[in-house]
């Protein structure tokens, strides 16, 4: 409507002034309701053509959208394991929390039992190491004893053999053979005692430390599982919809306990979806303006800080069925990220608020370039100037939005 009024000032109004003062025709006399088309046909046709052209230029070079929202991230409050709630640390269904603050605790009887079992196993291993040291000392004593017996048997054998060498009839051959067998038996006892000592040393140096390390690892795992029963806030923020109560069953796949909104989420940034036809116009650094429902009668200067290179409507996921293009019933939008041009400009805008955004093209660098011709520079000046029309429309929308919502919206 505003474009039509502006264009009529350049087309219909001059045509009427010519008819009125140049030809002397008057409204109600020569110019009536039935003859207005014949009298002002040139102005009306020119007005319609100019209006369509102006709307096209304005909306293409200075895109606008009502699909703008201050999106914010939410984190589901979930435990890492299933369990029954034993204690709750948050009062009410919402509240501010700090990073690391406990939110609720699950029943930890099973985890505590596992941790105690691991501690008992460590104590058992320590006791076994003490026993192994005693076994080493016993084996050393046994080695000394067997070596003494062996040496005694060897000395007796050598004595018998010396007597036999000097006087063969003085010692029976059978006695010498018995002593030889006894020496071999004493040597076997030494080998057995030495093997027992080595076995005890191996247990003390290798087996028992390994068993203790395994028990300590089981204890660490049990303590980790025990710590998982206390669910803590991962970031600073606010807990909402925390309806959990003692005795409830919480499942990490199906039964979240609530929602954690990080501090600062959705504040200071705006996401807007512009039409695909304006994809070539949207550039990083464009100046923009926004008005939000949660902050009426306010125009917020903004700047485009990012433009997503992909349109979400065209994404596909691997599956067992072929993709049919008819499934994409609605054309997607080009997602742009906007931030306030001035510090504190987004204060007062509630995260998740719906907004109206206008972005304005600027061809200043191209206009002042030496290679830009006069006619092209004039056209670019005109394109930048018509952005004023869009700025006026945005301010009218900001003025009328509360009235449309509160008065005409069914309240």
Short mmCIF file of C-alpha atoms in Angstrom, two decimals:
data_model
loop_
_atom_site.label_atom_id
_atom_site.label_comp_id
_atom_site.label_asym_id
_atom_site.label_seq_id
_atom_site.Cartn_x
_atom_site.Cartn_y
_atom_site.Cartn_z
CA UNK A 1 0.00 0.00 0.00
CA UNK A 2 2.80 2.41 0.86
CA UNK A 3 4.48 1.72 -2.48
CA UNK A 4 1.19 2.37 -4.26
CA UNK A 5 0.77 5.71 -2.49
CA UNK A 6 4.30 6.79 -3.33
CA UNK A 7 3.97 5.78 -6.97
CA UNK A 8 0.62 7.53 -7.28
CA UNK A 9 2.31 10.80 -6.32
CA UNK A 10 4.51 10.44 -9.40
CA UNK A 11 1.88 9.19 -11.85
CA UNK A 12 -1.81 9.66 -10.96
CA UNK A 13 -1.35 13.02 -9.23
CA UNK A 14 0.47 14.71 -12.17
CA UNK A 15 -2.07 13.24 -14.58
CA UNK A 16 -4.93 14.62 -12.49
CA UNK A 17 -3.27 18.04 -12.15
CA UNK A 18 -2.89 18.20 -15.93
CA UNK A 19 -6.55 17.27 -16.43
CA UNK A 20 -7.67 19.76 -13.79
CA UNK A 21 -5.61 22.80 -14.58
CA UNK A 22 -4.43 22.07 -18.14
CA UNK A 23 -7.75 20.89 -19.54
CA UNK A 24 -10.06 22.42 -16.94
CA UNK A 25 -11.77 19.17 -16.02
CA UNK A 26 -13.25 18.93 -12.56
CA UNK A 27 -14.04 16.04 -10.23
CA UNK A 28 -17.77 15.44 -10.17
CA UNK A 29 -18.28 17.20 -13.47
CA UNK A 30 -16.06 15.96 -16.33
CA UNK A 31 -14.21 13.48 -14.08
CA UNK A 32 -16.73 11.12 -12.49
CA UNK A 33 -16.66 7.65 -11.04
CA UNK A 34 -17.53 6.25 -14.47
CA UNK A 35 -15.06 8.34 -16.44
CA UNK A 36 -12.07 8.26 -14.10
CA UNK A 37 -10.48 5.37 -15.98
CA UNK A 38 -10.75 7.12 -19.33
CA UNK A 39 -9.52 10.42 -17.95
CA UNK A 40 -6.67 9.07 -15.77
CA UNK A 41 -5.81 5.88 -17.66
CA UNK A 42 -2.22 6.93 -18.32
CA UNK A 43 -1.61 7.78 -14.69
CA UNK A 44 -3.34 4.62 -13.39
CA UNK A 45 -1.46 2.26 -15.74
CA UNK A 46 1.85 4.00 -15.02
CA UNK A 47 1.13 3.83 -11.30
CA UNK A 48 0.46 0.09 -11.41
CA UNK A 49 3.58 -0.63 -13.47
CA UNK A 50 5.75 1.60 -11.30
CA UNK A 51 4.32 0.07 -8.13
CA UNK A 52 5.05 -3.48 -9.28
CA UNK A 53 8.56 -2.46 -10.30
CA UNK A 54 9.19 -0.65 -7.01
CA UNK A 55 7.92 -3.59 -4.94
CA UNK A 56 10.14 -5.96 -6.90
CA UNK A 57 13.21 -3.77 -6.46
CA UNK A 58 12.54 -3.17 -2.77
CA UNK A 59 11.82 -6.75 -1.79
CA UNK A 60 14.66 -8.21 -3.84
CA UNK A 61 17.44 -5.81 -2.89
CA UNK A 62 16.21 -5.21 0.67
CA UNK A 63 14.87 -8.59 1.83
CA UNK A 64 12.35 -8.88 4.62
CA UNK A 65 11.03 -11.81 6.58
CA UNK A 66 8.72 -12.62 9.44
CA UNK A 67 10.42 -16.00 9.96
CA UNK A 68 12.88 -14.71 12.53
CA UNK A 69 13.35 -16.15 15.99
CA UNK A 70 15.89 -15.82 18.77
CA UNK A 71 16.58 -19.53 19.02
CA UNK A 72 18.15 -20.89 22.18
CA UNK A 73 19.71 -24.23 23.05
CA UNK A 74 18.22 -26.61 25.61
CA UNK A 75 19.89 -29.55 27.37
CA UNK A 76 17.75 -32.47 28.58
CA UNK A 77 18.46 -33.40 32.20
CA UNK A 78 19.24 -37.11 31.95
CA UNK A 79 21.26 -39.60 34.01
CA UNK A 80 23.74 -41.93 32.34
CA UNK A 81 22.08 -45.00 33.86
CA UNK A 82 18.58 -46.12 34.73
CA UNK A 83 17.50 -45.83 38.31
CA UNK A 84 15.01 -44.72 40.92
CA UNK A 85 15.28 -41.20 42.31
CA UNK A 86 16.42 -41.15 45.92
CA UNK A 87 17.01 -37.44 46.54
CA UNK A 88 16.30 -34.11 44.83
CA UNK A 89 18.41 -30.99 45.30
CA UNK A 90 16.36 -28.47 43.24
CA UNK A 91 13.46 -26.71 44.95
CA UNK A 92 10.36 -26.41 42.80
CA UNK A 93 10.02 -26.97 39.07
CA UNK A 94 12.56 -24.33 38.03
CA UNK A 95 15.56 -22.50 39.37
CA UNK A 96 19.02 -21.15 38.68
CA UNK A 97 21.90 -23.63 38.87
CA UNK A 98 25.66 -23.37 38.62
CA UNK A 99 27.96 -25.67 36.70
CA UNK A 100 28.62 -28.82 38.71
CA UNK A 101 25.73 -28.27 41.11
CA UNK A 102 23.85 -31.52 41.97
CA UNK A 103 20.32 -31.78 40.62
CA UNK A 104 19.17 -35.17 41.90
CA UNK A 105 20.55 -38.51 43.07
CA UNK A 106 19.55 -42.03 42.10
CA UNK A 107 19.47 -45.03 44.41
CA UNK A 108 23.12 -46.09 44.71
CA UNK A 109 22.89 -49.30 46.78
CA UNK A 110 24.13 -51.47 43.91
CA UNK A 111 27.06 -49.16 43.11
CA UNK A 112 28.03 -48.85 46.76
CA UNK A 113 28.04 -52.65 47.10
CA UNK A 114 30.26 -52.96 44.03
CA UNK A 115 32.66 -50.38 45.44
CA UNK A 116 32.80 -52.16 48.80
CA UNK A 117 33.44 -55.49 47.05
CA UNK A 118 36.36 -53.93 45.19
CA UNK A 119 37.78 -52.53 48.43
CA UNK A 120 37.53 -55.95 50.07
CA UNK A 121 39.32 -57.49 47.12
CA UNK A 122 42.15 -54.96 47.49
CA UNK A 123 42.42 -55.78 51.19
CA UNK A 124 42.43 -59.49 50.34
CA UNK A 125 45.25 -58.92 47.86
CA UNK A 126 47.27 -56.98 50.42
CA UNK A 127 46.84 -59.86 52.86
CA UNK A 128 47.93 -62.33 50.18
CA UNK A 129 51.08 -60.25 49.61
CA UNK A 130 51.88 -60.47 53.32
CA UNK A 131 51.39 -64.25 53.16
CA UNK A 132 53.61 -64.40 50.07
CA UNK A 133 56.42 -62.62 51.91
CA UNK A 134 56.07 -65.17 54.74
CA UNK A 135 56.16 -67.99 52.18
CA UNK A 136 59.41 -66.56 50.78
CA UNK A 137 60.98 -66.59 54.24
CA UNK A 138 59.76 -70.14 54.84
CA UNK A 139 61.16 -71.22 51.47
CA UNK A 140 64.50 -69.64 52.30
CA UNK A 141 64.58 -71.57 55.62
CA UNK A 142 63.65 -74.74 53.81
CA UNK A 143 66.48 -74.16 51.33
CA UNK A 144 68.97 -73.75 54.17
CA UNK A 145 67.68 -76.91 55.83
CA UNK A 146 67.82 -79.01 52.66
CA UNK A 147 71.26 -77.74 51.78
CA UNK A 148 72.50 -78.78 55.24
CA UNK A 149 71.00 -82.24 54.80
CA UNK A 150 72.49 -82.42 51.33
CA UNK A 151 75.92 -81.42 52.55
CA UNK A 152 75.73 -83.95 55.39
CA UNK A 153 74.78 -86.70 52.95
CA UNK A 154 77.61 -85.68 50.60
CA UNK A 155 80.17 -85.70 53.40
CA UNK A 156 79.04 -89.12 54.60
CA UNK A 157 79.16 -90.47 51.06
CA UNK A 158 82.67 -89.16 50.50
CA UNK A 159 83.79 -90.70 53.83
CA UNK A 160 82.35 -94.12 52.92
CA UNK A 161 83.89 -93.96 49.49
CA UNK A 162 87.32 -93.09 50.92
CA UNK A 163 87.12 -95.99 53.39
CA UNK A 164 86.02 -98.30 50.59
CA UNK A 165 88.92 -97.16 48.43
CA UNK A 166 91.42 -97.95 51.19
CA UNK A 167 89.78 -101.13 52.41
CA UNK A 168 87.07 -102.47 50.14
CA UNK A 169 85.89 -104.99 52.63
CA UNK A 170 85.33 -102.49 55.42
CA UNK A 171 82.22 -100.84 53.81
CA UNK A 172 79.38 -102.61 52.11
CA UNK A 173 78.62 -101.56 48.55
CA UNK A 174 74.97 -101.36 49.44
CA UNK A 175 75.67 -98.59 51.99
CA UNK A 176 77.47 -96.51 49.39
CA UNK A 177 74.55 -96.90 46.98
CA UNK A 178 72.08 -95.80 49.68
CA UNK A 179 74.15 -92.70 50.36
CA UNK A 180 74.26 -91.86 46.66
CA UNK A 181 70.45 -92.12 46.49
CA UNK A 182 70.19 -89.97 49.62
CA UNK A 183 72.39 -87.28 48.04
CA UNK A 184 70.18 -87.21 44.95
CA UNK A 185 67.09 -86.93 47.18
CA UNK A 186 68.63 -84.06 49.12
CA UNK A 187 69.40 -82.31 45.80
CA UNK A 188 65.77 -82.73 44.74
CA UNK A 189 64.66 -81.20 48.04
CA UNK A 190 66.92 -78.19 47.38
CA UNK A 191 65.43 -77.80 43.88
CA UNK A 192 61.88 -78.04 45.27
CA UNK A 193 62.58 -75.46 48.00
CA UNK A 194 64.17 -73.15 45.42
CA UNK A 195 61.14 -73.54 43.12
CA UNK A 196 58.79 -72.79 46.01
CA UNK A 197 60.74 -69.62 46.77
CA UNK A 198 60.65 -68.55 43.11
CA UNK A 199 56.90 -69.21 43.00
CA UNK A 200 56.33 -67.07 46.11
CA UNK A 201 58.55 -64.33 44.69
CA UNK A 202 56.62 -64.44 41.37
CA UNK A 203 53.34 -64.13 43.21
CA UNK A 204 54.67 -61.21 45.26
CA UNK A 205 56.23 -59.37 42.31
CA UNK A 206 53.84 -60.18 39.45
CA UNK A 207 50.60 -62.02 40.21
CA UNK A 208 49.46 -60.25 43.37
CA UNK A 209 50.30 -56.71 42.09
CA UNK A 210 48.33 -57.51 38.94
CA UNK A 211 45.40 -58.73 41.01
CA UNK A 212 45.63 -55.63 43.16
CA UNK A 213 45.72 -53.39 40.07
CA UNK A 214 42.62 -55.16 38.72
CA UNK A 215 40.88 -54.69 42.07
CA UNK A 216 41.83 -51.01 42.09
CA UNK A 217 40.50 -50.65 38.53
CA UNK A 218 37.24 -52.30 39.61
CA UNK A 219 37.09 -49.91 42.56
CA UNK A 220 37.68 -46.94 40.24
CA UNK A 221 34.94 -48.18 37.91
CA UNK A 222 32.59 -48.71 40.86
CA UNK A 223 33.32 -45.20 42.13
CA UNK A 224 32.65 -43.79 38.64
CA UNK A 225 29.35 -45.68 38.51
CA UNK A 226 28.60 -44.38 42.00
CA UNK A 227 29.34 -40.80 40.94
CA UNK A 228 26.99 -41.20 37.96
CA UNK A 229 24.10 -41.67 40.36
CA UNK A 230 24.40 -37.97 41.23
CA UNK A 231 23.28 -35.94 38.19
CA UNK A 232 24.92 -32.51 38.05
CA UNK A 233 24.46 -29.44 35.88
CA UNK A 234 26.94 -29.40 33.01
CA UNK A 235 26.79 -25.63 32.50
CA UNK A 236 25.54 -22.52 34.25
CA UNK A 237 21.90 -21.93 33.47
CA UNK A 238 18.36 -22.43 34.56
CA UNK A 239 16.42 -25.65 35.11
CA UNK A 240 12.85 -25.63 33.80
CA UNK A 241 9.99 -28.16 33.91
CA UNK A 242 11.78 -30.08 36.66
CA UNK A 243 8.82 -32.14 37.83
CA UNK A 244 10.91 -35.05 39.12
CA UNK A 245 10.03 -36.46 42.54
CA UNK A 246 11.54 -39.03 44.89
CA UNK A 247 10.62 -42.54 43.80
CA UNK A 248 10.33 -41.79 40.07
CA UNK A 249 12.10 -44.02 37.58
CA UNK A 250 14.43 -42.10 35.25
CA UNK A 251 15.46 -43.53 31.88
CA UNK A 252 18.14 -41.82 29.76
CA UNK A 253 16.32 -42.83 26.57
CA UNK A 254 12.66 -42.19 27.41
CA UNK A 255 12.26 -40.35 30.71
CA UNK A 256 14.16 -37.04 31.05
CA UNK A 257 13.98 -35.24 34.36
CA UNK A 258 13.67 -31.72 32.95
CA UNK A 259 15.32 -29.15 30.72
CA UNK A 260 18.48 -27.13 31.39
CA UNK A 261 18.76 -23.83 29.50
CA UNK A 262 22.37 -22.55 29.41
CA UNK A 263 22.97 -19.04 30.68
CA UNK A 264 22.91 -16.52 27.84
CA UNK A 265 21.23 -18.89 25.38
CA UNK A 266 19.17 -17.03 22.80
CA UNK A 267 20.42 -13.63 23.96
CA UNK A 268 22.40 -11.44 21.63
CA UNK A 269 21.72 -13.35 18.42
CA UNK A 270 18.87 -13.73 15.98
CA UNK A 271 18.22 -16.30 13.26
CA UNK A 272 16.10 -15.35 10.27
CA UNK A 273 14.93 -17.31 7.24
CA UNK A 274 14.80 -15.33 3.98
CA UNK A 275 13.30 -16.44 0.68
CA UNK A 276 15.40 -18.49 -1.73
CA UNK A 277 15.08 -15.83 -4.43
CA UNK A 278 17.08 -13.50 -2.18
CA UNK A 279 19.96 -15.95 -1.67
CA UNK A 280 22.29 -13.98 -3.96
CA UNK A 281 21.53 -10.73 -2.15
CA UNK A 282 22.12 -11.92 1.39
CA UNK A 283 25.74 -11.18 2.31
CA UNK A 284 27.72 -11.07 5.51
CA UNK A 285 28.02 -7.49 6.73
CA UNK A 286 24.61 -6.30 5.53
CA UNK A 287 22.92 -3.82 7.84
CA UNK A 288 19.54 -4.96 9.10
CA UNK A 289 16.74 -3.90 11.42
CA UNK A 290 14.46 -6.00 13.57
CA UNK A 291 11.40 -5.55 15.73
CA UNK A 292 10.38 -8.32 18.12
CA UNK A 293 7.08 -9.21 19.72
CA UNK A 294 8.61 -9.32 23.20
CA UNK A 295 9.97 -5.78 22.81
CA UNK A 296 7.26 -3.81 20.96
CA UNK A 297 7.61 -0.34 19.45
CA UNK A 298 11.38 -0.80 19.24
CA UNK A 299 13.59 -0.99 16.17
CA UNK A 300 16.85 -2.87 16.82
CA UNK A 301 19.76 -2.10 14.45
CA UNK A 302 21.51 -5.34 13.51
CA UNK A 303 24.15 -6.71 11.17
CA UNK A 304 24.28 -10.00 9.28
CA UNK A 305 27.16 -12.06 10.70
CA UNK A 306 26.61 -15.31 8.81
CA UNK A 307 24.60 -16.91 6.02
CA UNK A 308 24.08 -20.67 5.93
CA UNK A 309 25.17 -22.15 2.59
CA UNK A 310 22.56 -24.91 2.70
CA UNK A 311 18.76 -24.91 2.65
CA UNK A 312 17.39 -27.25 5.28
CA UNK A 313 14.41 -28.35 3.15
CA UNK A 314 16.74 -30.19 0.77
CA UNK A 315 18.44 -32.44 3.29
CA UNK A 316 18.04 -36.21 3.00
CA UNK A 317 18.87 -39.16 5.22
CA UNK A 318 19.84 -42.63 4.08
CA UNK A 319 17.01 -45.11 4.33
CA UNK A 320 15.32 -48.03 2.63
CA UNK A 321 13.05 -45.87 0.45
CA UNK A 322 13.88 -43.72 -2.57
CA UNK A 323 13.41 -39.97 -2.28
CA UNK A 324 10.47 -38.39 -4.07
CA UNK A 325 10.80 -34.67 -4.82
CA UNK A 326 7.07 -34.18 -4.14
CA UNK A 327 7.73 -34.90 -0.49
CA UNK A 328 9.29 -31.44 -0.15
CA UNK A 329 5.97 -29.60 -0.08
CA UNK A 330 7.26 -26.25 1.24
CA UNK A 331 10.25 -24.40 -0.18
CA UNK A 332 12.97 -23.81 2.37
CA UNK A 333 14.53 -20.54 3.39
CA UNK A 334 18.05 -19.18 3.50
CA UNK A 335 19.12 -19.04 7.14
CA UNK A 336 20.96 -15.89 8.21
CA UNK A 337 22.50 -15.06 11.58
CA UNK A 338 22.20 -11.52 12.90
CA UNK A 339 23.71 -9.75 15.88
CA UNK A 340 22.99 -6.31 17.36
CA UNK A 341 24.92 -3.49 15.77
CA UNK A 342 25.39 -1.82 19.15
CA UNK A 343 26.18 -3.31 22.53
CA UNK A 344 23.07 -4.01 24.56
CA UNK A 345 20.81 -3.62 21.56
CA UNK A 346 19.23 -7.02 22.13
CA UNK A 347 18.54 -6.43 25.83
CA UNK A 348 14.92 -7.02 26.75
CA UNK A 349 14.24 -9.48 23.93
CA UNK A 350 13.03 -12.77 25.41
CA UNK A 351 14.80 -15.85 23.98
CA UNK A 352 12.49 -17.60 21.53
CA UNK A 353 10.71 -14.37 20.63
CA UNK A 354 9.29 -13.97 17.10
CA UNK A 355 10.67 -11.02 15.16
CA UNK A 356 10.33 -9.18 11.86
CA UNK A 357 13.61 -8.47 10.08
CA UNK A 358 14.59 -6.21 7.21
CA UNK A 359 18.01 -6.40 5.58
CA UNK A 360 19.34 -3.55 3.46
CA UNK A 361 21.70 -3.83 0.50
CA UNK A 362 24.47 -1.27 0.18
CA UNK A 363 26.28 -0.59 -3.10
CA UNK A 364 28.43 2.25 -1.80
CA UNK A 365 31.73 0.58 -2.66
CA UNK A 366 30.55 -0.14 -6.22
CA UNK A 367 29.16 3.37 -6.66
CA UNK A 368 32.42 5.11 -5.71
CA UNK A 369 34.52 2.73 -7.81
CA UNK A 370 36.14 4.55 -10.78
CA UNK A 371 35.00 1.93 -13.30
CA UNK A 372 31.31 2.41 -12.42
CA UNK A 373 29.48 4.40 -15.09
CA UNK A 374 27.21 7.37 -14.41
CA UNK A 375 24.01 5.58 -15.36
CA UNK A 376 24.86 2.48 -13.34
CA UNK A 377 25.83 4.62 -10.37
CA UNK A 378 22.49 6.45 -10.60
CA UNK A 379 20.59 3.15 -10.70
CA UNK A 380 22.51 1.81 -7.71
CA UNK A 381 21.81 5.04 -5.84
CA UNK A 382 18.13 4.58 -6.58
CA UNK A 383 18.24 0.94 -5.43
CA UNK A 384 19.82 1.92 -2.13
CA UNK A 385 17.43 4.85 -1.71
CA UNK A 386 14.28 2.74 -2.07
CA UNK A 387 15.37 0.89 1.08
CA UNK A 388 13.81 3.84 2.88
CA UNK A 389 10.42 2.49 1.82
CA UNK A 390 11.11 -0.80 3.52
CA UNK A 391 12.37 0.98 6.63
CA UNK A 392 9.10 2.94 6.78
CA UNK A 393 7.09 -0.27 6.36
CA UNK A 394 8.99 -1.91 9.23
CA UNK A 395 8.26 1.02 11.52
CA UNK A 396 4.58 0.91 10.61
CA UNK A 397 4.59 -2.83 11.40
CA UNK A 398 6.29 -2.18 14.73
CA UNK A 399 3.67 0.44 15.53
CA UNK A 400 0.68 -1.67 14.54
CA UNK A 401 1.83 -5.09 15.82
CA UNK A 402 0.76 -4.58 19.47
CA UNK A 403 -2.56 -3.12 18.30
CA UNK A 404 -3.19 -6.04 15.96
CA UNK A 405 -2.29 -8.52 18.67
CA UNK A 406 -4.03 -6.96 21.66
CA UNK A 407 -7.04 -5.26 20.04
CA UNK A 408 -7.70 -7.18 16.84
CA UNK A 409 -6.27 -10.52 17.92
CA UNK A 410 -9.27 -11.68 19.93
CA UNK A 411 -8.37 -10.34 23.38
#
